[in-house]
PDB file of C-alpha atoms in Angstrom:
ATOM      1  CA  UNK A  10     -47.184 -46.226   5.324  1.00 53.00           C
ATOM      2  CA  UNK A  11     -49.191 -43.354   3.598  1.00 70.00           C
ATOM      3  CA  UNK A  12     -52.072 -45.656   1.233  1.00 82.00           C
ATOM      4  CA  UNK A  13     -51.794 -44.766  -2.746  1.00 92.00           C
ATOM      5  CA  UNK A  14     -54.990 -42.955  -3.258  1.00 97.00           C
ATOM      6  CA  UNK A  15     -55.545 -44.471  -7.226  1.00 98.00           C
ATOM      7  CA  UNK A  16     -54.166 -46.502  -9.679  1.00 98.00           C
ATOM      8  CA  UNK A  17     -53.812 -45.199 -13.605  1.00 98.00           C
ATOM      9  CA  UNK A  18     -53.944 -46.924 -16.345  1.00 98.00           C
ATOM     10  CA  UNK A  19     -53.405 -45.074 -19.917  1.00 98.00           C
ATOM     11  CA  UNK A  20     -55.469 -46.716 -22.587  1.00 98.00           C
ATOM     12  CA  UNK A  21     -55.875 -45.756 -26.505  1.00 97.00           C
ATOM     13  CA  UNK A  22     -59.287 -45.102 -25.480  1.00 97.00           C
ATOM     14  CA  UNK A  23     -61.641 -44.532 -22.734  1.00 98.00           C
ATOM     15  CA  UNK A  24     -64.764 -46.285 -22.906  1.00 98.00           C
ATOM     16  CA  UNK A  25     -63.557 -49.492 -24.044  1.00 98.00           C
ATOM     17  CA  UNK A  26     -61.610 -49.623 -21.071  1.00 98.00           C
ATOM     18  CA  UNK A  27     -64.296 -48.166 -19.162  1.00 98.00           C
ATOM     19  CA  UNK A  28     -66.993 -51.175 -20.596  1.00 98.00           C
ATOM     20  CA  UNK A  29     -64.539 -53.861 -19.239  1.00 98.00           C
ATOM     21  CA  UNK A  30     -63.823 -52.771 -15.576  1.00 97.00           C
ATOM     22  CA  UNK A  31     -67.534 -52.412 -15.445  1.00 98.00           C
ATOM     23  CA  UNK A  32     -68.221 -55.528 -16.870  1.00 98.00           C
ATOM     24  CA  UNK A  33     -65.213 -57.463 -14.854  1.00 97.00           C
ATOM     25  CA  UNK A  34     -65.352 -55.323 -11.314  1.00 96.00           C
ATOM     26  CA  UNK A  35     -68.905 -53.282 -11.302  1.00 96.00           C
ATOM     27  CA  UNK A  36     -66.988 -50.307 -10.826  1.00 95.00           C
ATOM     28  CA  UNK A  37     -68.686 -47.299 -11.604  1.00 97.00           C
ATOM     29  CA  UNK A  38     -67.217 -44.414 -13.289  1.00 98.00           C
ATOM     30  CA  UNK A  39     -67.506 -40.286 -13.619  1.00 98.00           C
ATOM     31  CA  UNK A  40     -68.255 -38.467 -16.732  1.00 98.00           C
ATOM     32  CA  UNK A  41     -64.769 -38.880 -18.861  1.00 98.00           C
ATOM     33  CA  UNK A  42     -63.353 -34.709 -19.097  1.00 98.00           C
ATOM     34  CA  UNK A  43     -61.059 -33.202 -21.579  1.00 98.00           C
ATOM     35  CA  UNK A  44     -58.069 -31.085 -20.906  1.00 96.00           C
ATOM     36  CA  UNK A  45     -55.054 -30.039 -21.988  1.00 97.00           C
ATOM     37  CA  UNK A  46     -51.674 -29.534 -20.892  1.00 96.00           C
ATOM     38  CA  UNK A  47     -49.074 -27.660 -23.104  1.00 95.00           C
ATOM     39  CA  UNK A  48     -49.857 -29.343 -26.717  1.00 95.00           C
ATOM     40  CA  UNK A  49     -51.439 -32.015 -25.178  1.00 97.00           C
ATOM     41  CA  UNK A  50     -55.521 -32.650 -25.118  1.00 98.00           C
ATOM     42  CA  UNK A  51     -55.986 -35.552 -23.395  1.00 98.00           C
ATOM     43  CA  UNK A  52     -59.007 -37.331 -21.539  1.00 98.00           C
ATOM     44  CA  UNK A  53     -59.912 -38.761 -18.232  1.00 98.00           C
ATOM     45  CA  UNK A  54     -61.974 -40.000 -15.996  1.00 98.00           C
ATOM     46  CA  UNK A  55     -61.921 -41.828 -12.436  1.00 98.00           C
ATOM     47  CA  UNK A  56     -64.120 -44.150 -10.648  1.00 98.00           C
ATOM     48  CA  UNK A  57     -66.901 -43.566  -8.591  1.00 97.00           C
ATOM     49  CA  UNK A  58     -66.977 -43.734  -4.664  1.00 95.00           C
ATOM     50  CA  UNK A  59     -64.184 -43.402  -2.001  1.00 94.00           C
ATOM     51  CA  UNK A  60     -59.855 -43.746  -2.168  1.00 95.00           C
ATOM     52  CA  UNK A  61     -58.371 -45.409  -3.941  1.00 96.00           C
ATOM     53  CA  UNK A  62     -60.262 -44.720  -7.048  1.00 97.00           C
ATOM     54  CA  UNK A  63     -59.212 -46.368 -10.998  1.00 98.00           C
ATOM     55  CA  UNK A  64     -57.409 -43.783 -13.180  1.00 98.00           C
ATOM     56  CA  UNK A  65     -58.347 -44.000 -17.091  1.00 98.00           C
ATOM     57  CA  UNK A  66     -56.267 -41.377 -18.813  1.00 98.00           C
ATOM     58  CA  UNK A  67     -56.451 -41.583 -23.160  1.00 98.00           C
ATOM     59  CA  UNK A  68     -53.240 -39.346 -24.255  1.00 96.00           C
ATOM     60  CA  UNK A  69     -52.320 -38.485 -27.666  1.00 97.00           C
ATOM     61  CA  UNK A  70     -49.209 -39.890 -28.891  1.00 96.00           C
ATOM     62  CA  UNK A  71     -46.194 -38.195 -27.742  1.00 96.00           C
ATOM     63  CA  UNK A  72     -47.596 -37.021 -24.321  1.00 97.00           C
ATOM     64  CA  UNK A  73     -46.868 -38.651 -20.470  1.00 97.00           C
ATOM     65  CA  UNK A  74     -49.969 -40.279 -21.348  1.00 97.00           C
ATOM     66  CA  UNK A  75     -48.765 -41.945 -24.764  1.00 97.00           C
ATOM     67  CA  UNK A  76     -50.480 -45.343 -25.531  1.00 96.00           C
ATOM     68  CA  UNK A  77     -49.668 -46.114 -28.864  1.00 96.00           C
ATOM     69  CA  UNK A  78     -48.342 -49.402 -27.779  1.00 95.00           C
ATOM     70  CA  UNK A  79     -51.138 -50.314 -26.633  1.00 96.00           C
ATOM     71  CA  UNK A  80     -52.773 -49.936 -23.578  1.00 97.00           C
ATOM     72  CA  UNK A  81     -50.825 -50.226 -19.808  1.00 97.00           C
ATOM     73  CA  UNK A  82     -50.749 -49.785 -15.630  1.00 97.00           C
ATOM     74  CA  UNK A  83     -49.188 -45.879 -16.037  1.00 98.00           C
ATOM     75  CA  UNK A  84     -48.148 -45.233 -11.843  1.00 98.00           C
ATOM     76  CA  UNK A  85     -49.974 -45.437  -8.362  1.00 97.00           C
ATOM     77  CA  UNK A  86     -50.704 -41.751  -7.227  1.00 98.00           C
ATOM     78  CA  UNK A  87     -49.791 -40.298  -3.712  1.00 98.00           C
ATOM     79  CA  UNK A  88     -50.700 -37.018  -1.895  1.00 97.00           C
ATOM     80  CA  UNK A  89     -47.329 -35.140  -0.426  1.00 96.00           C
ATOM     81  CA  UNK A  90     -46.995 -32.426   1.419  1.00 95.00           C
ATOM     82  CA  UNK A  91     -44.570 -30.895  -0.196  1.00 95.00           C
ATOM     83  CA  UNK A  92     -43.997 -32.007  -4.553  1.00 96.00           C
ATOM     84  CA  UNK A  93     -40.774 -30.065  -3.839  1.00 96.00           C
ATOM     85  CA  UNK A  94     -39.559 -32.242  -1.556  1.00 96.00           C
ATOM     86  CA  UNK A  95     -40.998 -35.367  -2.487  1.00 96.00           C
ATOM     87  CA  UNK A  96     -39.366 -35.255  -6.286  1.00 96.00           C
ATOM     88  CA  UNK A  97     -36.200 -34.452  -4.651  1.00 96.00           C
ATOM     89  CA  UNK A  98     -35.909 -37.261  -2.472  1.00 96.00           C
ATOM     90  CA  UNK A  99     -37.136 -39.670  -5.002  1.00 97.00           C
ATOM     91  CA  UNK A 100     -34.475 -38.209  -7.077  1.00 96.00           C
ATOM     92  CA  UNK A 101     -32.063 -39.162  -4.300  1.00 95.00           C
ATOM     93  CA  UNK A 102     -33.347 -42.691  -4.045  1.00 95.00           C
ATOM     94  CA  UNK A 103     -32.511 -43.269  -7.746  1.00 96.00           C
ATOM     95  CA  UNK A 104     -35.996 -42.870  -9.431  1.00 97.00           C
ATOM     96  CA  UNK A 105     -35.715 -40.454 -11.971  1.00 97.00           C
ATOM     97  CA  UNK A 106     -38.321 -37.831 -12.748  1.00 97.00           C
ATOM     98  CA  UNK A 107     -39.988 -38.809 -16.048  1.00 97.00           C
ATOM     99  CA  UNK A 108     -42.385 -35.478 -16.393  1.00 97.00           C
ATOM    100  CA  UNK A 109     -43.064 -33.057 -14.371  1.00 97.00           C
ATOM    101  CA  UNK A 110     -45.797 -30.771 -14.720  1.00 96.00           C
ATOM    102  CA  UNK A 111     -44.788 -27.913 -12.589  1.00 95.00           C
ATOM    103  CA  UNK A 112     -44.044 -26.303 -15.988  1.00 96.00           C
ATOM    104  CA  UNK A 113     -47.516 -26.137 -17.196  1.00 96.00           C
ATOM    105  CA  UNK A 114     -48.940 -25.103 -13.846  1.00 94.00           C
ATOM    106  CA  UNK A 115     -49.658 -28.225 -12.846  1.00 95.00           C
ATOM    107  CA  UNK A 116     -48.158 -29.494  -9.533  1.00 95.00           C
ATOM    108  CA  UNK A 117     -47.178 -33.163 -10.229  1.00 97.00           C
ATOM    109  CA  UNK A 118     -44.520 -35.377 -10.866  1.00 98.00           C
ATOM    110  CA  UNK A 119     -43.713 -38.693 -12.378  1.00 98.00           C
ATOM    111  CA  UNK A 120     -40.660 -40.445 -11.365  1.00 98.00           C
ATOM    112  CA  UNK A 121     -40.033 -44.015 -12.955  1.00 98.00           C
ATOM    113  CA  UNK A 122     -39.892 -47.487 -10.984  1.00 96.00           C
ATOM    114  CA  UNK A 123     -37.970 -49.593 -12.920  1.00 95.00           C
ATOM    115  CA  UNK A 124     -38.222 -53.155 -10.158  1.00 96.00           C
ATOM    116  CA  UNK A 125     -42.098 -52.768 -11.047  1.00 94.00           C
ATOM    117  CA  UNK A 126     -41.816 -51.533 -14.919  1.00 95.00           C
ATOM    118  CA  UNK A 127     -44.515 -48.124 -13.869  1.00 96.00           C
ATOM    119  CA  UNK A 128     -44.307 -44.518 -12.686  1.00 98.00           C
ATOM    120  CA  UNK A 129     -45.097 -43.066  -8.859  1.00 97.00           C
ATOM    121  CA  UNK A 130     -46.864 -39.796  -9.082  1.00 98.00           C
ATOM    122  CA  UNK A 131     -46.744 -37.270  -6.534  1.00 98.00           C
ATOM    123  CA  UNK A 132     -49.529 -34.694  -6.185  1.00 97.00           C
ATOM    124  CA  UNK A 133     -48.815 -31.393  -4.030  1.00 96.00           C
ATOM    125  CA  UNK A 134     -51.362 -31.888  -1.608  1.00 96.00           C
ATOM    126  CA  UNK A 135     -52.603 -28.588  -1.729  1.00 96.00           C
ATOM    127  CA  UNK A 136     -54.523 -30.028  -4.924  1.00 96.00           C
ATOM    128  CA  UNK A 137     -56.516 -31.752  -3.089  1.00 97.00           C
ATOM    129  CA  UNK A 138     -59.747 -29.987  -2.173  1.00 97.00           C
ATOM    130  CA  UNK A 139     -59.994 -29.754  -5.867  1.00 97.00           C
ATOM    131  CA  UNK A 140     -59.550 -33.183  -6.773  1.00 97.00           C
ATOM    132  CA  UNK A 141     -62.738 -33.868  -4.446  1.00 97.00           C
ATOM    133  CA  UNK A 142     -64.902 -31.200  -5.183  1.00 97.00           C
ATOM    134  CA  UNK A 143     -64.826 -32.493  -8.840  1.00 96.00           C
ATOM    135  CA  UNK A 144     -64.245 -36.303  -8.147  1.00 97.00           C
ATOM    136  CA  UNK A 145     -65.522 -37.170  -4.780  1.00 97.00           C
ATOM    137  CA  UNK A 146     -67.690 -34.227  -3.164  1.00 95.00           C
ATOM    138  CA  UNK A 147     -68.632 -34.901   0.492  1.00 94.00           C
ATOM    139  CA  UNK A 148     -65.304 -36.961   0.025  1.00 95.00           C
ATOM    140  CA  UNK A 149     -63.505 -37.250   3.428  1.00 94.00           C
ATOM    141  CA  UNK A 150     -59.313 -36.252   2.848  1.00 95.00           C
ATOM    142  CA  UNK A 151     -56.624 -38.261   2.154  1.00 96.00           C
ATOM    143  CA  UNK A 152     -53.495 -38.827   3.557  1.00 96.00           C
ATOM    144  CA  UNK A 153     -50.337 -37.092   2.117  1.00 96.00           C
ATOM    145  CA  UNK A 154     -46.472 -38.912   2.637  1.00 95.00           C
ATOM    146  CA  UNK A 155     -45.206 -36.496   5.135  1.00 94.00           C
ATOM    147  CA  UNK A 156     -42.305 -35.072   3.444  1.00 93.00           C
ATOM    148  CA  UNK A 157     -40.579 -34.122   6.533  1.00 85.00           C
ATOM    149  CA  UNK A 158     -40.820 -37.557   8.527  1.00 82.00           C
ATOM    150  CA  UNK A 159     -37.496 -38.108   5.422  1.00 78.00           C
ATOM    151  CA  UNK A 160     -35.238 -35.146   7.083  1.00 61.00           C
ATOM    152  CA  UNK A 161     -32.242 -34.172   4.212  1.00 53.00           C
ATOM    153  CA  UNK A 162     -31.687 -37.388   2.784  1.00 44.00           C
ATOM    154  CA  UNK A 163     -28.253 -36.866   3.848  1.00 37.00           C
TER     155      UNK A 163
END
């Protein structure tokens, strides 16, 4: 089994949420960034250290990220080699792609979970080097579900 490398949580805002983990775990956490994505600022920020790291994302309403009803586990994120491939088999299994942000020039994908009421995201693995430089540099890689070990899904 290919290890989840985080879990996200979407929150109405950050450092509330950031306070508590600290408080209740000790975690430590990066600097919380701002992007966007189409009409969508939003803000992040992951924990400290090595895999699997805490996701806090703070969306505006209306976005993947929405947490107007309050705050909520989002989805467990995985490395694939291939987002391609990986959305279309999880199509084939029967969970649905939520967003995808291929779109916006962003290469991942939600696809809902209903048995566990969250999201799985898949992240092209070719992402990764990024994802370290900025979140874990000197970071050792992760591993990726191996799209091909699923053949056609025939």
């Amino acid at each position: 089994m290919t290890a989840f490398y985080h879990v996200c949580f979407v929150v109405p805002q950050l450092e509330p949420a950031i306070r508590d983990f600290t408080l209740a775990a000790g975690v430590e956490w990066h600097e919380p960034r701002t992007h966007r994505l189409g009409d969508w600022d939003y803000r992040l920020t992951f924990t400290r250290g090595d895999a699997p790291f805490i996701e806090l994302i703070e969306g505006p309403p209306g976005s993947p990220w929405d947490a107007s009803d309050g705050p909520r586990f989002d989805h467990l994120g995985f490395w694939t080699t291939s987002l391609t491939e990986g959305a279309a088999r999880l199509e084939r299994q029967g969970f649905p792609e939520e967003f995808n942000g291929c779109p916006y020039g962003r290469a991942f994908a939600y696809h809902r979970m209903d048995s566990v009421g969250a999201r799985v995201e898949l992240l092209d693995l070719a992402l990764q080097p990024g994802f370290l430089e900025t979140w874990n540099p000197g970071g050792t890689p992760m591993p990726a579900i191996d799209e091909t070990a699923f053949g056609d899904g025939c």
